[in-house]
mmCIF file of C-alpha atoms in Angstrom:
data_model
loop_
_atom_site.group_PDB
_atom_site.id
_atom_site.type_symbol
_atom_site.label_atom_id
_atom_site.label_comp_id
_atom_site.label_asym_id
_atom_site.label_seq_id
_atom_site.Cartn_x
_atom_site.Cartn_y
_atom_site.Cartn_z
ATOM 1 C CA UNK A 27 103.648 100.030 92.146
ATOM 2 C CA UNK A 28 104.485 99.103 95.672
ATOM 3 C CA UNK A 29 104.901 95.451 96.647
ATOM 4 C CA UNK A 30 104.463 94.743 100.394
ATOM 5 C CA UNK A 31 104.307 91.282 102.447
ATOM 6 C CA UNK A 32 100.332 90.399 102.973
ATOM 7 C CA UNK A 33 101.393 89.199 106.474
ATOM 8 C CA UNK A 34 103.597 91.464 107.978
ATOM 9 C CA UNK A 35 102.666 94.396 105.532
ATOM 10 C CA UNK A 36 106.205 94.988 105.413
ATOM 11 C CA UNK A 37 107.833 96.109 101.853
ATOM 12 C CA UNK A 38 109.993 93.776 99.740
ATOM 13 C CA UNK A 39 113.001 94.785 98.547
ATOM 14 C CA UNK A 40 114.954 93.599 94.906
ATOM 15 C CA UNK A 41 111.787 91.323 93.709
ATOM 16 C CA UNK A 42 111.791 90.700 90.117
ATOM 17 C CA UNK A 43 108.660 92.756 88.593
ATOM 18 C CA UNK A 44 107.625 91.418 84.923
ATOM 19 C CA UNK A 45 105.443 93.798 83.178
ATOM 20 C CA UNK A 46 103.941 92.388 79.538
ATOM 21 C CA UNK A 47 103.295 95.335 77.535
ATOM 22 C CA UNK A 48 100.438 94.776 74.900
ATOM 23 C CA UNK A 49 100.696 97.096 71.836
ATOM 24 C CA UNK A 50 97.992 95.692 69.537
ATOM 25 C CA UNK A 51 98.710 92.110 69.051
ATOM 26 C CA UNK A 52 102.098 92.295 69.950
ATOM 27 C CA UNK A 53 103.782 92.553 72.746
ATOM 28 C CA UNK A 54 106.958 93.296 75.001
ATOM 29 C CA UNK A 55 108.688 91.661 78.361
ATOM 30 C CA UNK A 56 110.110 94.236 80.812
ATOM 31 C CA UNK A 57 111.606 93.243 84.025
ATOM 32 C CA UNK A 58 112.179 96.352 86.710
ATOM 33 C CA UNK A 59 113.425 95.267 90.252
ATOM 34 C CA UNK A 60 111.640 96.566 93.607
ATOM 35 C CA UNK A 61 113.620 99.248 95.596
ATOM 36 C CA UNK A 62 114.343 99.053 99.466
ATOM 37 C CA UNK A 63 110.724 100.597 99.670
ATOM 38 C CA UNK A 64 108.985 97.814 97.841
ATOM 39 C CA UNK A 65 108.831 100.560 94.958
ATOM 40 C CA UNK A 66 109.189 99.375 91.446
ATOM 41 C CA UNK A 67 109.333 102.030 88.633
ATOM 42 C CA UNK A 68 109.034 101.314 84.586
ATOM 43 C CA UNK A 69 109.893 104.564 82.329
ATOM 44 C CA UNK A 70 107.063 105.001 79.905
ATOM 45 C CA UNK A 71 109.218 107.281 77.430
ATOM 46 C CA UNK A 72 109.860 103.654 76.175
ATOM 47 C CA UNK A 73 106.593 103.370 74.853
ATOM 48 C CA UNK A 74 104.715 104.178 71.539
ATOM 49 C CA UNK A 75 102.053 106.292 71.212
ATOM 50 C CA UNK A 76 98.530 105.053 72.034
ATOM 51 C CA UNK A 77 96.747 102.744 74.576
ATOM 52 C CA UNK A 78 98.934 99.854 75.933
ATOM 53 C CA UNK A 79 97.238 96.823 77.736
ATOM 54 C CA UNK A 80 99.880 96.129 80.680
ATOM 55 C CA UNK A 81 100.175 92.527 82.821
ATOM 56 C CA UNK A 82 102.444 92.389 85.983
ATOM 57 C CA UNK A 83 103.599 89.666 87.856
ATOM 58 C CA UNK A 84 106.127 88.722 89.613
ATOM 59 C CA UNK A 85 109.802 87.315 88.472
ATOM 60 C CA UNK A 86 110.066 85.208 91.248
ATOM 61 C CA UNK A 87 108.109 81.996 92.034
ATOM 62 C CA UNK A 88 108.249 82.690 95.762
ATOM 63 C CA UNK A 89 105.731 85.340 95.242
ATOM 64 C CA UNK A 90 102.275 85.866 93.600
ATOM 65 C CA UNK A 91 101.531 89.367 91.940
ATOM 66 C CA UNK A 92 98.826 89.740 89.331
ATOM 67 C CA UNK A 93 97.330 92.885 88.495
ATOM 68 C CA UNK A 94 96.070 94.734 84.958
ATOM 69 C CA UNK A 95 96.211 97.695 84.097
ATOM 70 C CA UNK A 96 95.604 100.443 80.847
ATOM 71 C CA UNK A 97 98.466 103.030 79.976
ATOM 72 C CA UNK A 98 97.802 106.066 77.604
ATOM 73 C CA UNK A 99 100.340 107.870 75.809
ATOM 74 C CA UNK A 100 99.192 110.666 74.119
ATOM 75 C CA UNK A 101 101.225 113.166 71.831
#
């Protein structure tokens, strides 16, 4: 995921990225931090197998992400 300004389109570096990772009806925090490219990365070797529901937004109050997504791990 890439996290840019709206305005000035420009990427932001070392934002907070909270993903809530859905397993069922549980589910766990991670945090990952944005590179100097705006790029944030999560390794998905710490997931289970199966389909995971996934939540982002941001860690920081100064900024407003939202986005879903679906993540299948398959065996």
């Amino acid at each position: 995921m890439v996290v840019k300004d709206r305005k000035t389109k420009k990427a932001i570096k070392g934002l907070n990225v909270k993903l809530k990772i859905f397993t069922k009806d549980k589910y766990n925090v991670h945090t990952i931090k944005t590179n100097e490219y705006g790029l944030a990365k999560f390794d998905t070797s710490l997931l289970t197998l199966g389909k995971h529901k996934v939540l982002l937004y941001s860690g920081n109050n100064k900024y407003y992400i939202s986005t879903k997504s679906l993540i299948a791990i398959n065996g």
